[in-house]
Amino acid sequence: MAGNNNARKSNTPKRKIGEIKKVKNSNKSDMMFSKRKIGLFNKVTELSVLCNAKIALIITSPDNKLYVCGYPNCDAVIQQFFTGKDIVEDGAKKKQEEIVETLRLEYEAIEDKLEEEKENFEAIITNEKEKGNSVFPCWWGDSIDDMNLESLEEFTASLQNLRLNLGSAMDEKKLMFTSNDQFNTLSN
């Protein structure tokens, strides 16, 4: 077994990290800090939402400015860290946290439902392909014998509208074609 794991590890590409050096250009340093700060804040938020954890992140910039990110509220997380007790928050913050939690739960439910629907759709496609049927049958191939009078009248009206639309589109194309021919004849 250990030989198998080693073989698997040697086949995976390894991420190469270059030598870490301090950036001398302050503009470039500020830009790199800004990009990495946004990336860190995104990861903190993602981690806290996915794990339903309380997280606070404090970082300092090259100019010694403090930046804070936290879920659900960085002040509450820091206070809980120092005191060991959950502080009672004001009504607005508590309500906002409840809304965020509700939205997170709804998001998870929608993700689960979407995954289930994808699996159902793939199963239907696979089943139809195994039967040799087209996955999306053509509506014009359906039998009209099973339609009632109202459906037949609607179908006929739709086909007549289609015929009129096709006719007018064809007339426009002919008109454009003849005007282009006349323009080309005049320009030569």
XYZ file of C-alpha atoms in Angstrom:
188
model
C 0.000 0.000 0.000
C 2.752 2.474 0.824
C 4.264 1.901 -2.623
C 0.941 2.773 -4.232
C 0.684 6.076 -2.363
C 4.217 7.027 -3.319
C 3.514 6.259 -6.966
C 0.388 8.359 -6.886
C 2.185 11.264 -5.222
C 5.013 11.275 -7.755
C 2.544 11.522 -10.670
C 0.764 14.587 -9.331
C 2.145 17.945 -10.420
C 3.695 19.908 -7.603
C 3.269 23.612 -7.152
C 6.584 25.372 -7.354
C 7.080 28.355 -5.153
C 9.818 30.730 -6.145
C 12.126 32.444 -3.754
C 10.255 34.838 -1.486
C 11.794 38.315 -1.522
C 10.696 41.645 -0.174
C 9.343 43.907 -2.917
C 11.363 47.126 -3.019
C 8.999 49.236 -5.150
C 6.370 50.571 -2.742
C 3.690 50.986 -5.452
C 4.088 47.374 -6.484
C 4.119 46.315 -2.839
C 0.852 48.173 -2.166
C -0.764 46.644 -5.242
C 0.302 43.114 -4.294
C -0.935 43.649 -0.730
C -4.285 44.909 -1.981
C -4.802 41.890 -4.256
C -3.757 39.414 -1.589
C -5.922 41.152 1.041
C -8.995 40.724 -1.167
C -8.116 37.072 -1.738
C -7.689 36.468 1.994
C -10.966 38.204 2.838
C -12.779 36.107 0.223
C -11.328 32.917 1.695
C -12.263 33.969 5.245
C -15.836 34.678 4.199
C -16.089 31.435 2.218
C -14.645 29.369 5.050
C -16.927 30.932 7.641
C -20.055 30.443 5.550
C -19.237 26.886 4.478
C -18.215 25.746 7.961
C -20.701 27.920 9.841
C -17.778 29.181 11.918
C -17.084 32.490 13.578
C -13.880 33.921 12.125
C -11.956 37.172 12.477
C -8.904 38.134 10.429
C -6.702 41.135 11.223
C -3.888 42.081 8.867
C -1.571 45.062 8.626
C -0.525 46.747 5.407
C 3.047 47.794 4.567
C 2.141 51.300 5.890
C 0.997 49.705 9.182
C -2.727 50.233 8.597
C -5.041 47.613 10.106
C -7.634 45.766 8.008
C -10.271 43.543 9.591
C -12.638 40.957 8.170
C -14.927 38.713 10.160
C -18.058 36.631 10.194
C -20.642 37.190 11.534
C -19.083 40.291 13.072
C -15.378 40.722 13.726
C -15.949 42.715 16.948
C -18.103 39.953 18.391
C -15.576 37.268 17.454
C -12.675 39.207 18.992
C -14.701 39.946 22.143
C -15.600 36.270 22.466
C -11.913 35.332 22.035
C -10.778 37.632 24.830
C -13.619 37.098 27.289
C -14.703 33.601 26.383
C -18.295 34.793 26.361
C -20.599 35.583 23.493
C -21.532 39.251 23.695
C -25.117 40.269 23.317
C -25.380 42.255 20.116
C -27.827 44.968 19.293
C -31.053 44.044 17.539
C -30.010 45.221 14.062
C -26.803 43.181 14.025
C -28.576 40.127 15.392
C -31.292 40.464 12.759
C -28.653 40.831 10.040
C -26.912 37.671 11.232
C -30.203 35.799 11.166
C -30.838 36.980 7.616
C -27.350 35.892 6.536
C -27.850 32.496 8.167
C -31.256 32.077 6.518
C -29.816 32.984 3.136
C -26.944 30.559 3.672
C -29.356 27.740 4.444
C -31.520 28.616 1.429
C -28.415 28.678 -0.756
C -27.381 25.222 0.463
C -30.894 23.880 -0.169
C -30.936 25.327 -3.681
C -27.484 23.877 -4.382
C -28.667 20.444 -3.235
C -31.839 20.700 -5.353
C -29.808 21.804 -8.384
C -27.438 18.875 -7.975
C -30.415 16.493 -7.698
C -32.005 17.972 -10.843
C -28.714 17.620 -12.748
C -28.532 13.959 -11.775
C -32.164 13.413 -12.832
C -31.571 15.135 -16.172
C -28.428 13.083 -16.834
C -30.331 9.892 -15.978
C -33.114 10.836 -18.418
C -30.625 11.583 -21.191
C -28.761 8.332 -20.558
C -32.022 6.354 -20.529
C -33.224 7.918 -23.793
C -29.869 7.349 -25.481
C -29.930 3.683 -24.446
C -33.396 3.334 -25.983
C -32.151 5.005 -29.154
C -34.704 7.799 -28.881
C -33.977 11.419 -29.494
C -33.619 13.281 -26.200
C -35.689 16.222 -27.439
C -38.357 14.960 -29.833
C -39.553 17.232 -32.638
C -42.993 18.742 -32.001
C -43.908 18.598 -35.683
C -43.557 14.811 -35.606
C -46.344 14.427 -33.030
C -49.636 12.955 -34.132
C -52.516 15.398 -34.644
C -55.082 12.621 -34.219
C -55.046 13.037 -30.427
C -55.672 16.822 -30.532
C -59.057 18.322 -29.782
C -60.679 20.907 -32.068
C -59.396 23.928 -30.118
C -55.810 22.651 -30.152
C -56.025 21.943 -33.896
C -57.285 25.479 -34.555
C -54.438 26.976 -32.488
C -51.936 24.751 -34.277
C -53.307 25.805 -37.681
C -53.167 29.491 -36.724
C -49.575 29.086 -35.535
C -48.575 27.409 -38.785
C -50.276 30.162 -40.821
C -48.411 32.829 -38.815
C -45.188 30.939 -39.415
C -45.919 30.813 -43.147
C -46.619 34.582 -43.231
C -43.450 35.343 -41.273
C -41.366 33.157 -43.560
C -42.941 34.741 -46.634
C -42.248 38.287 -45.448
C -38.674 37.366 -44.471
C -38.152 35.842 -47.900
C -39.576 38.973 -49.595
C -37.219 41.166 -47.560
C -34.238 39.039 -48.559
C -35.264 39.202 -52.228
C -35.659 42.972 -51.980
C -32.254 43.347 -50.341
C -30.697 41.026 -52.925
C -32.171 42.935 -55.886
C -31.235 46.333 -54.400
C -27.669 45.078 -53.836
C -27.535 43.829 -57.443
C -28.775 47.193 -58.712
C -26.258 49.030 -56.509
C -23.434 46.795 -57.753
C -24.506 47.358 -61.383
C -24.584 51.145 -60.894
C -21.226 51.256 -59.139
C -19.492 49.221 -61.902
